[in-house]
PDB file of C-alpha atoms and ligand atoms in Angstrom:
ATOM      1  CA  MET J 600      16.429  -2.924   4.493  1.00  0.00           C
ATOM      2  CA  SER J 601      13.330  -4.686   5.695  1.00  0.00           C
ATOM      3  CA  GLU J 602      10.074  -2.874   6.267  1.00  0.00           C
ATOM      4  CA  ILE J 603      10.418  -3.344  10.013  1.00  0.00           C
ATOM      5  CA  GLU J 604      13.898  -1.862   9.972  1.00  0.00           C
ATOM      6  CA  GLU J 605      12.755   1.190   7.953  1.00  0.00           C
ATOM      7  CA  ARG J 606       9.811   1.781  10.233  1.00  0.00           C
ATOM      8  CA  LEU J 607      11.848   1.254  13.342  1.00  0.00           C
ATOM      9  CA  ASN J 608      14.485   3.735  12.169  1.00  0.00           C
ATOM     10  CA  ALA J 609      11.812   6.295  11.448  1.00  0.00           C
ATOM     11  CA  VAL J 610      10.216   5.801  14.853  1.00  0.00           C
ATOM     12  CA  ARG J 611      13.604   6.209  16.610  1.00  0.00           C
ATOM     13  CA  GLN J 612      14.219   9.437  14.654  1.00  0.00           C
ATOM     14  CA  ARG J 613      10.850  10.777  15.606  1.00  0.00           C
ATOM     15  CA  ILE J 614      11.450   9.826  19.264  1.00  0.00           C
ATOM     16  CA  ASN J 615      14.765  11.604  19.257  1.00  0.00           C
ATOM     17  CA  ARG J 616      13.361  14.684  17.611  1.00  0.00           C
ATOM     18  CA  ALA J 617      10.478  14.818  20.186  1.00  0.00           C
ATOM     19  CA  MET J 618      12.933  14.335  23.048  1.00  0.00           C
ATOM     20  CA  LYS J 619      14.925  17.334  21.912  1.00  0.00           C
ATOM     21  CA  GLN J 620      11.798  19.400  21.684  1.00  0.00           C
ATOM     22  CA  SER J 621      10.430  18.417  25.074  1.00  0.00           C
ATOM     23  CA  PRO J 622      10.959  20.842  27.892  1.00  0.00           C
ATOM     24  CA  TYR J 623      11.239  17.899  30.283  1.00  0.00           C
ATOM     25  CA  GLY J 624      14.471  16.569  28.831  1.00  0.00           C
ATOM     26  CA  GLU J 625      13.574  12.936  29.766  1.00  0.00           C
ATOM     27  CA  LYS J 626      15.342   9.985  28.260  1.00  0.00           C
ATOM     28  CA  VAL J 627      12.669   7.877  26.548  1.00  0.00           C
ATOM     29  CA  THR J 628      12.551   4.102  26.446  1.00  0.00           C
ATOM     30  CA  LEU J 629      10.927   2.419  23.497  1.00  0.00           C
ATOM     31  CA  VAL J 630       8.739  -0.649  24.141  1.00  0.00           C
ATOM     32  CA  ALA J 631       8.009  -2.406  20.850  1.00  0.00           C
ATOM     33  CA  VAL J 632       4.411  -3.710  21.020  1.00  0.00           C
ATOM     34  CA  THR J 633       4.352  -7.080  19.291  1.00  0.00           C
ATOM     35  CA  LYS J 634       0.795  -8.251  20.051  1.00  0.00           C
ATOM     36  CA  PHE J 635      -0.843 -10.059  17.113  1.00  0.00           C
ATOM     37  CA  HIS J 636       2.437 -10.068  15.224  1.00  0.00           C
ATOM     38  CA  PRO J 637       4.417 -13.274  14.757  1.00  0.00           C
ATOM     39  CA  LEU J 638       7.462 -14.221  16.818  1.00  0.00           C
ATOM     40  CA  GLU J 639       9.628 -13.676  13.763  1.00  0.00           C
ATOM     41  CA  ASP J 640       8.774 -10.009  13.806  1.00  0.00           C
ATOM     42  CA  MET J 641       9.767  -9.800  17.469  1.00  0.00           C
ATOM     43  CA  GLU J 642      13.011 -11.547  16.733  1.00  0.00           C
ATOM     44  CA  GLU J 643      13.793  -9.148  13.920  1.00  0.00           C
ATOM     45  CA  ALA J 644      13.134  -6.125  16.131  1.00  0.00           C
ATOM     46  CA  ILE J 645      15.442  -7.590  18.756  1.00  0.00           C
ATOM     47  CA  ARG J 646      18.123  -8.100  16.109  1.00  0.00           C
ATOM     48  CA  LEU J 647      17.759  -4.402  15.328  1.00  0.00           C
ATOM     49  CA  GLY J 648      18.405  -3.460  18.891  1.00  0.00           C
ATOM     50  CA  VAL J 649      14.992  -3.491  20.543  1.00  0.00           C
ATOM     51  CA  THR J 650      15.412  -4.586  24.195  1.00  0.00           C
ATOM     52  CA  GLN J 651      11.848  -4.150  25.515  1.00  0.00           C
ATOM     53  CA  VAL J 652       8.785  -5.923  24.122  1.00  0.00           C
ATOM     54  CA  GLY J 653       5.151  -5.461  25.030  1.00  0.00           C
ATOM     55  CA  GLU J 654       2.262  -7.914  24.829  1.00  0.00           C
ATOM     56  CA  ASN J 655      -1.385  -7.519  25.791  1.00  0.00           C
ATOM     57  CA  ARG J 656      -2.510 -11.114  26.405  1.00  0.00           C
ATOM     58  CA  VAL J 657      -0.944 -13.613  28.767  1.00  0.00           C
ATOM     59  CA  GLN J 658      -1.535 -16.503  26.416  1.00  0.00           C
ATOM     60  CA  GLU J 659       0.243 -14.869  23.505  1.00  0.00           C
ATOM     61  CA  MET J 660       3.078 -13.728  25.715  1.00  0.00           C
ATOM     62  CA  GLU J 661       3.451 -17.249  27.020  1.00  0.00           C
ATOM     63  CA  MET J 662       3.751 -18.700  23.507  1.00  0.00           C
ATOM     64  CA  LYS J 663       6.411 -16.226  22.497  1.00  0.00           C
ATOM     65  CA  HIS J 664       8.172 -16.407  25.873  1.00  0.00           C
ATOM     66  CA  GLU J 665       8.617 -20.126  25.505  1.00  0.00           C
ATOM     67  CA  ARG J 666       9.956 -19.927  21.929  1.00  0.00           C
ATOM     68  CA  LEU J 667      12.169 -16.869  22.058  1.00  0.00           C
ATOM     69  CA  SER J 668      15.799 -17.865  22.563  1.00  0.00           C
ATOM     70  CA  VAL J 669      17.317 -14.418  23.245  1.00  0.00           C
ATOM     71  CA  PRO J 670      16.974 -12.329  26.361  1.00  0.00           C
ATOM     72  CA  VAL J 671      14.527  -9.378  26.288  1.00  0.00           C
ATOM     73  CA  THR J 672      12.560  -7.393  28.806  1.00  0.00           C
ATOM     74  CA  TRP J 673       8.900  -8.415  28.833  1.00  0.00           C
ATOM     75  CA  HIS J 674       6.135  -5.806  29.382  1.00  0.00           C
ATOM     76  CA  LEU J 675       2.555  -6.863  29.896  1.00  0.00           C
ATOM     77  CA  GLN J 676       0.201  -4.045  29.135  1.00  0.00           C
ATOM     78  CA  GLY J 677      -3.326  -5.471  28.479  1.00  0.00           C
ATOM     79  CA  HIS J 678      -6.178  -5.787  30.910  1.00  0.00           C
ATOM     80  CA  LEU J 679      -5.503  -8.802  33.205  1.00  0.00           C
ATOM     81  CA  GLN J 680      -7.997 -11.306  34.382  1.00  0.00           C
ATOM     82  CA  LYS J 681      -7.481 -12.569  37.885  1.00  0.00           C
ATOM     83  CA  ASN J 682      -6.989 -16.162  36.803  1.00  0.00           C
ATOM     84  CA  LYS J 683      -4.140 -15.098  34.579  1.00  0.00           C
ATOM     85  CA  VAL J 684      -2.179 -13.219  37.137  1.00  0.00           C
ATOM     86  CA  LYS J 685      -0.165 -16.212  38.306  1.00  0.00           C
ATOM     87  CA  LYS J 686       1.225 -16.801  34.814  1.00  0.00           C
ATOM     88  CA  ALA J 687       1.696 -13.071  34.242  1.00  0.00           C
ATOM     89  CA  VAL J 688       3.826 -12.790  37.362  1.00  0.00           C
ATOM     90  CA  ALA J 689       5.909 -15.771  36.280  1.00  0.00           C
ATOM     91  CA  MET J 690       6.871 -14.087  33.015  1.00  0.00           C
ATOM     92  CA  ALA J 691       6.546 -10.351  33.036  1.00  0.00           C
ATOM     93  CA  ASP J 692       9.390  -8.011  33.999  1.00  0.00           C
ATOM     94  CA  LEU J 693       6.964  -5.091  34.198  1.00  0.00           C
ATOM     95  CA  ILE J 694       3.176  -5.333  34.417  1.00  0.00           C
ATOM     96  CA  GLN J 695       1.988  -1.963  33.099  1.00  0.00           C
ATOM     97  CA  SER J 696      -1.750  -2.606  33.286  1.00  0.00           C
ATOM     98  CA  VAL J 697      -2.564  -2.652  36.974  1.00  0.00           C
ATOM     99  CA  ASP J 698      -6.026  -1.237  36.575  1.00  0.00           C
ATOM    100  CA  SER J 699      -7.828  -2.223  39.790  1.00  0.00           C
ATOM    101  CA  LEU J 700      -7.192  -2.798  43.476  1.00  0.00           C
ATOM    102  CA  ASP J 701      -8.286  -6.345  43.001  1.00  0.00           C
ATOM    103  CA  ILE J 702      -5.551  -7.064  40.417  1.00  0.00           C
ATOM    104  CA  LEU J 703      -2.969  -5.235  42.485  1.00  0.00           C
ATOM    105  CA  ARG J 704      -3.716  -7.466  45.464  1.00  0.00           C
ATOM    106  CA  GLU J 705      -3.699 -10.587  43.356  1.00  0.00           C
ATOM    107  CA  ILE J 706      -0.302  -9.706  41.902  1.00  0.00           C
ATOM    108  CA  ASP J 707       1.027  -9.125  45.404  1.00  0.00           C
ATOM    109  CA  LYS J 708      -0.283 -12.559  46.455  1.00  0.00           C
ATOM    110  CA  ARG J 709       1.053 -14.470  43.481  1.00  0.00           C
ATOM    111  CA  ALA J 710       4.430 -12.728  43.548  1.00  0.00           C
ATOM    112  CA  GLY J 711       4.718 -13.526  47.213  1.00  0.00           C
ATOM    113  CA  GLN J 712       4.109 -17.232  46.490  1.00  0.00           C
ATOM    114  CA  ILE J 713       7.163 -17.370  44.174  1.00  0.00           C
ATOM    115  CA  GLY J 714       9.347 -15.074  46.221  1.00  0.00           C
ATOM    116  CA  LYS J 715       9.304 -12.273  43.636  1.00  0.00           C
ATOM    117  CA  VAL J 716       8.837  -8.548  43.981  1.00  0.00           C
ATOM    118  CA  GLN J 717       6.837  -7.648  40.838  1.00  0.00           C
ATOM    119  CA  ASP J 718       7.581  -4.339  39.163  1.00  0.00           C
ATOM    120  CA  ILE J 719       4.299  -2.687  38.104  1.00  0.00           C
ATOM    121  CA  LEU J 720       2.839   0.544  36.676  1.00  0.00           C
ATOM    122  CA  LEU J 721      -0.495   1.836  37.913  1.00  0.00           C
ATOM    123  CA  GLU J 722      -2.767   2.389  34.981  1.00  0.00           C
ATOM    124  CA  PHE J 723      -4.966   5.440  35.437  1.00  0.00           C
ATOM    125  CA  ASN J 724      -7.949   6.198  33.250  1.00  0.00           C
ATOM    126  CA  ILE J 725      -7.294   9.833  33.021  1.00  0.00           C
ATOM    127  CA  SER J 726      -9.715  10.677  30.259  1.00  0.00           C
ATOM    128  CA  GLY J 727     -12.507   8.959  32.141  1.00  0.00           C
ATOM    129  CA  GLU J 728     -13.726   7.124  29.026  1.00  0.00           C
ATOM    130  CA  GLU J 729     -16.257   4.451  29.899  1.00  0.00           C
ATOM    131  CA  SER J 730     -14.736   1.996  27.504  1.00  0.00           C
ATOM    132  CA  LYS J 731     -11.306   2.130  29.059  1.00  0.00           C
ATOM    133  CA  TYR J 732      -9.906   0.135  31.866  1.00  0.00           C
ATOM    134  CA  GLY J 733      -7.964   1.924  34.508  1.00  0.00           C
ATOM    135  CA  LEU J 734      -7.929   3.230  38.033  1.00  0.00           C
ATOM    136  CA  ALA J 735     -10.028   6.301  38.640  1.00  0.00           C
ATOM    137  CA  PRO J 736      -7.955   9.445  39.427  1.00  0.00           C
ATOM    138  CA  LYS J 737     -10.321  10.183  42.338  1.00  0.00           C
ATOM    139  CA  ASP J 738      -9.105   6.918  43.987  1.00  0.00           C
ATOM    140  CA  PHE J 739      -5.500   7.989  43.848  1.00  0.00           C
ATOM    141  CA  ASP J 740      -4.931   8.128  47.634  1.00  0.00           C
ATOM    142  CA  GLU J 741      -6.603   4.742  48.258  1.00  0.00           C
ATOM    143  CA  VAL J 742      -4.591   3.132  45.473  1.00  0.00           C
ATOM    144  CA  VAL J 743      -1.280   4.532  46.820  1.00  0.00           C
ATOM    145  CA  ALA J 744      -2.121   3.369  50.376  1.00  0.00           C
ATOM    146  CA  GLN J 745      -2.899  -0.114  49.144  1.00  0.00           C
ATOM    147  CA  ALA J 746       0.276  -0.296  46.964  1.00  0.00           C
ATOM    148  CA  GLN J 747       2.400   0.792  49.932  1.00  0.00           C
ATOM    149  CA  VAL J 748       1.317  -2.238  51.942  1.00  0.00           C
ATOM    150  CA  CYS J 749       1.848  -4.741  49.124  1.00  0.00           C
ATOM    151  CA  GLU J 750       5.276  -6.112  49.990  1.00  0.00           C
ATOM    152  CA  HIS J 751       5.694  -8.111  46.809  1.00  0.00           C
ATOM    153  CA  VAL J 752       4.870  -5.253  44.455  1.00  0.00           C
ATOM    154  CA  ARG J 753       7.130  -2.372  43.528  1.00  0.00           C
ATOM    155  CA  VAL J 754       5.425   0.609  41.949  1.00  0.00           C
ATOM    156  CA  LYS J 755       7.742   1.851  39.190  1.00  0.00           C
ATOM    157  CA  GLY J 756       5.415   4.423  37.775  1.00  0.00           C
ATOM    158  CA  LEU J 757       2.221   5.251  35.950  1.00  0.00           C
ATOM    159  CA  MET J 758       0.717   4.234  32.612  1.00  0.00           C
ATOM    160  CA  CYS J 759      -2.121   6.058  30.797  1.00  0.00           C
ATOM    161  CA  MET J 760      -3.671   6.275  27.375  1.00  0.00           C
ATOM    162  CA  ALA J 761      -5.360   9.024  25.451  1.00  0.00           C
ATOM    163  CA  PRO J 762      -8.749   8.577  23.663  1.00  0.00           C
ATOM    164  CA  GLU J 763      -8.381   7.320  20.132  1.00  0.00           C
ATOM    165  CA  GLY J 764      -8.561  10.050  17.605  1.00  0.00           C
ATOM    166  CA  ALA J 765      -8.349  12.827  20.177  1.00  0.00           C
ATOM    167  CA  ALA J 766      -7.438  16.281  18.889  1.00  0.00           C
ATOM    168  CA  GLU J 767      -3.943  17.562  19.600  1.00  0.00           C
ATOM    169  CA  LYS J 768      -5.137  19.947  22.318  1.00  0.00           C
ATOM    170  CA  GLU J 769      -6.917  17.166  24.152  1.00  0.00           C
ATOM    171  CA  LEU J 770      -3.831  14.889  23.853  1.00  0.00           C
ATOM    172  CA  HIS J 771      -1.679  17.563  25.455  1.00  0.00           C
ATOM    173  CA  ALA J 772      -4.221  18.072  28.312  1.00  0.00           C
ATOM    174  CA  ILE J 773      -4.425  14.302  29.112  1.00  0.00           C
ATOM    175  CA  PHE J 774      -0.710  13.641  28.951  1.00  0.00           C
ATOM    176  CA  HIS J 775      -0.070  16.809  31.017  1.00  0.00           C
ATOM    177  CA  GLN J 776      -2.385  15.416  33.709  1.00  0.00           C
ATOM    178  CA  GLY J 777      -0.589  12.068  33.455  1.00  0.00           C
ATOM    179  CA  ARG J 778       2.686  13.792  34.097  1.00  0.00           C
ATOM    180  CA  ARG J 779       1.328  15.746  37.055  1.00  0.00           C
ATOM    181  CA  MET J 780      -0.122  12.564  38.608  1.00  0.00           C
ATOM    182  CA  TRP J 781       3.152  10.769  38.094  1.00  0.00           C
ATOM    183  CA  GLU J 782       5.093  13.560  39.845  1.00  0.00           C
ATOM    184  CA  LYS J 783       2.629  13.262  42.771  1.00  0.00           C
ATOM    185  CA  LEU J 784       3.117   9.463  42.806  1.00  0.00           C
ATOM    186  CA  GLN J 785       6.900   9.936  43.114  1.00  0.00           C
ATOM    187  CA  THR J 786       6.453  11.724  46.481  1.00  0.00           C
ATOM    188  CA  HIS J 787       4.790   8.679  48.007  1.00  0.00           C
ATOM    189  CA  PHE J 788       7.597   6.183  47.358  1.00  0.00           C
ATOM    190  CA  PRO J 789      11.357   5.982  47.957  1.00  0.00           C
ATOM    191  CA  VAL J 790      13.471   8.417  45.939  1.00  0.00           C
ATOM    192  CA  ASN J 791      14.113   7.178  42.342  1.00  0.00           C
ATOM    193  CA  GLN J 792      11.727   4.263  42.599  1.00  0.00           C
ATOM    194  CA  VAL J 793       8.968   5.820  40.531  1.00  0.00           C
ATOM    195  CA  SER J 794      10.949   6.369  37.375  1.00  0.00           C
ATOM    196  CA  ILE J 795       8.627   5.330  34.547  1.00  0.00           C
ATOM    197  CA  LEU J 796       5.881   7.405  32.934  1.00  0.00           C
ATOM    198  CA  SER J 797       4.496   5.210  30.165  1.00  0.00           C
ATOM    199  CA  MET J 798       2.362   7.186  27.777  1.00  0.00           C
ATOM    200  CA  GLY J 799       2.264   7.489  23.999  1.00  0.00           C
ATOM    201  CA  MET J 800       1.415   4.961  21.203  1.00  0.00           C
ATOM    202  CA  SER J 801       1.822   5.068  17.450  1.00  0.00           C
ATOM    203  CA  GLU J 802      -0.706   7.833  16.966  1.00  0.00           C
ATOM    204  CA  ASP J 803       0.359  10.155  19.776  1.00  0.00           C
ATOM    205  CA  PHE J 804       3.854   9.360  21.087  1.00  0.00           C
ATOM    206  CA  GLU J 805       5.437  12.643  20.074  1.00  0.00           C
ATOM    207  CA  THR J 806       2.857  14.598  22.056  1.00  0.00           C
ATOM    208  CA  ALA J 807       3.389  12.281  25.009  1.00  0.00           C
ATOM    209  CA  ILE J 808       7.112  12.861  24.935  1.00  0.00           C
ATOM    210  CA  GLU J 809       6.580  16.598  24.705  1.00  0.00           C
ATOM    211  CA  GLU J 810       4.500  16.285  27.904  1.00  0.00           C
ATOM    212  CA  GLY J 811       7.221  14.372  29.723  1.00  0.00           C
ATOM    213  CA  ALA J 812       6.800  10.642  29.001  1.00  0.00           C
ATOM    214  CA  THR J 813       9.761   8.458  29.824  1.00  0.00           C
ATOM    215  CA  MET J 814       8.431   5.360  27.999  1.00  0.00           C
ATOM    216  CA  VAL J 815       6.450   4.929  24.792  1.00  0.00           C
ATOM    217  CA  ARG J 816       4.616   1.780  23.685  1.00  0.00           C
ATOM    218  CA  ILE J 817       4.630   1.487  19.903  1.00  0.00           C
ATOM    219  CA  GLY J 818       3.183  -1.311  17.782  1.00  0.00           C
ATOM    220  CA  THR J 819       1.646  -0.279  14.458  1.00  0.00           C
ATOM    221  CA  ALA J 820       4.299   2.284  13.528  1.00  0.00           C
ATOM    222  CA  ILE J 821       6.956  -0.428  13.681  1.00  0.00           C
ATOM    223  CA  PHE J 822       5.195  -3.662  12.733  1.00  0.00           C
ATOM    224  CA  GLY J 823       2.333  -2.398  10.560  1.00  0.00           C
ATOM    225  CA  ILE J 824      -1.375  -2.936  10.883  1.00  0.00           C
ATOM    226  CA  ARG J 825      -2.441  -5.807  13.135  1.00  0.00           C
ATOM    227  CA  GLN J 826      -4.294  -8.551  11.376  1.00  0.00           C
ATOM    228  CA  LYS J 827      -6.654  -9.617  14.188  1.00  0.00           C
ATOM    229  CA  GLY J 828      -8.993  -7.605  16.363  1.00  0.00           C
ATOM    230  CA  GLU J 829      -7.869  -5.540  19.216  1.00  0.00           C
ATOM    231  CA  ALA J 830      -7.662  -6.662  22.773  1.00  0.00           C
ATOM    232  CA  LYS J 831      -7.556  -3.642  24.968  1.00  0.00           C
TER     233      LYS J 831
HETATM  234  C1  PLP O1402      -1.870  -2.055  21.446  1.00  0.00           C
HETATM  235  C2  PLP O1402      -1.361  -1.138  22.470  1.00  0.00           C
HETATM  236  C3  PLP O1402      -0.282  -0.253  22.257  1.00  0.00           C
HETATM  237  C4  PLP O1402       0.340  -0.088  20.856  1.00  0.00           C
HETATM  238  O1  PLP O1402      -0.586   0.494  19.974  1.00  0.00           O
HETATM  239  P1  PLP O1402      -0.224   1.097  18.555  1.00  0.00           P
HETATM  240  O2  PLP O1402      -1.238   2.086  18.267  1.00  0.00           O
HETATM  241  O3  PLP O1402      -0.193  -0.050  17.602  1.00  0.00           O
HETATM  242  O4  PLP O1402       1.153   1.686  18.665  1.00  0.00           O
HETATM  243  C5  PLP O1402       0.220   0.487  23.284  1.00  0.00           C
HETATM  244  N1  PLP O1402      -0.284   0.350  24.527  1.00  0.00           N
HETATM  245  C6  PLP O1402      -1.347  -0.422  24.826  1.00  0.00           C
HETATM  246  C7  PLP O1402      -1.840  -0.494  26.192  1.00  0.00           C
HETATM  247  C8  PLP O1402      -1.909  -1.181  23.782  1.00  0.00           C
HETATM  248  O5  PLP O1402      -3.018  -1.966  24.063  1.00  0.00           O
END
């Protein structure tokens, strides 16, 4: 068994255990985060049954998107620059990192130009960390109002992150708030549209699942330590 297979099996077991322990009883979708890992690793994960892959940078996604010969669902989850939105919309099945009104409007415009309705998640900076991208929770109403008039954008849910190295108690508090905000978001859109609550990474996905996540984004625990620097 390869290292990736062993790690992936372990992650799947941990997800299943956390799902059983969670009072929310949500089904949890695994997004394998392949950023900074070679295409071969992505291909291996797909052979092992992974159907959803996540990348942070448009350029890296583009390279892999062109070379990958099997179908997979593409998630983009890194901060987007406006001049990259056109390419992002051309490739991504789900853009998880809609972190400003400006980017929201740009996605709407670019999707409109190619006749697409782009599925997105609104990324909220719940912890309020200065270093993190994300919409401010206080702007919730304004963001919802804007999203509702974007005809080429479909809000599928919410994405959030916890601070690195946060204590268990703080993790619970942040993910709990994420869940509450997601439930509120559901009330503003058609029934069943807002179905994705994306929270939890290698270090904290079990806590996120206990707090009601429906999607986890996991890189390191499957593919190992990334060689290059981080792009948040
Ligand atoms: C890199 C990244 C992940 C995966 O992080 P790991 O700790 O390697 O699991 C998940 N979500 C986002 C937004 C990321 O940037």
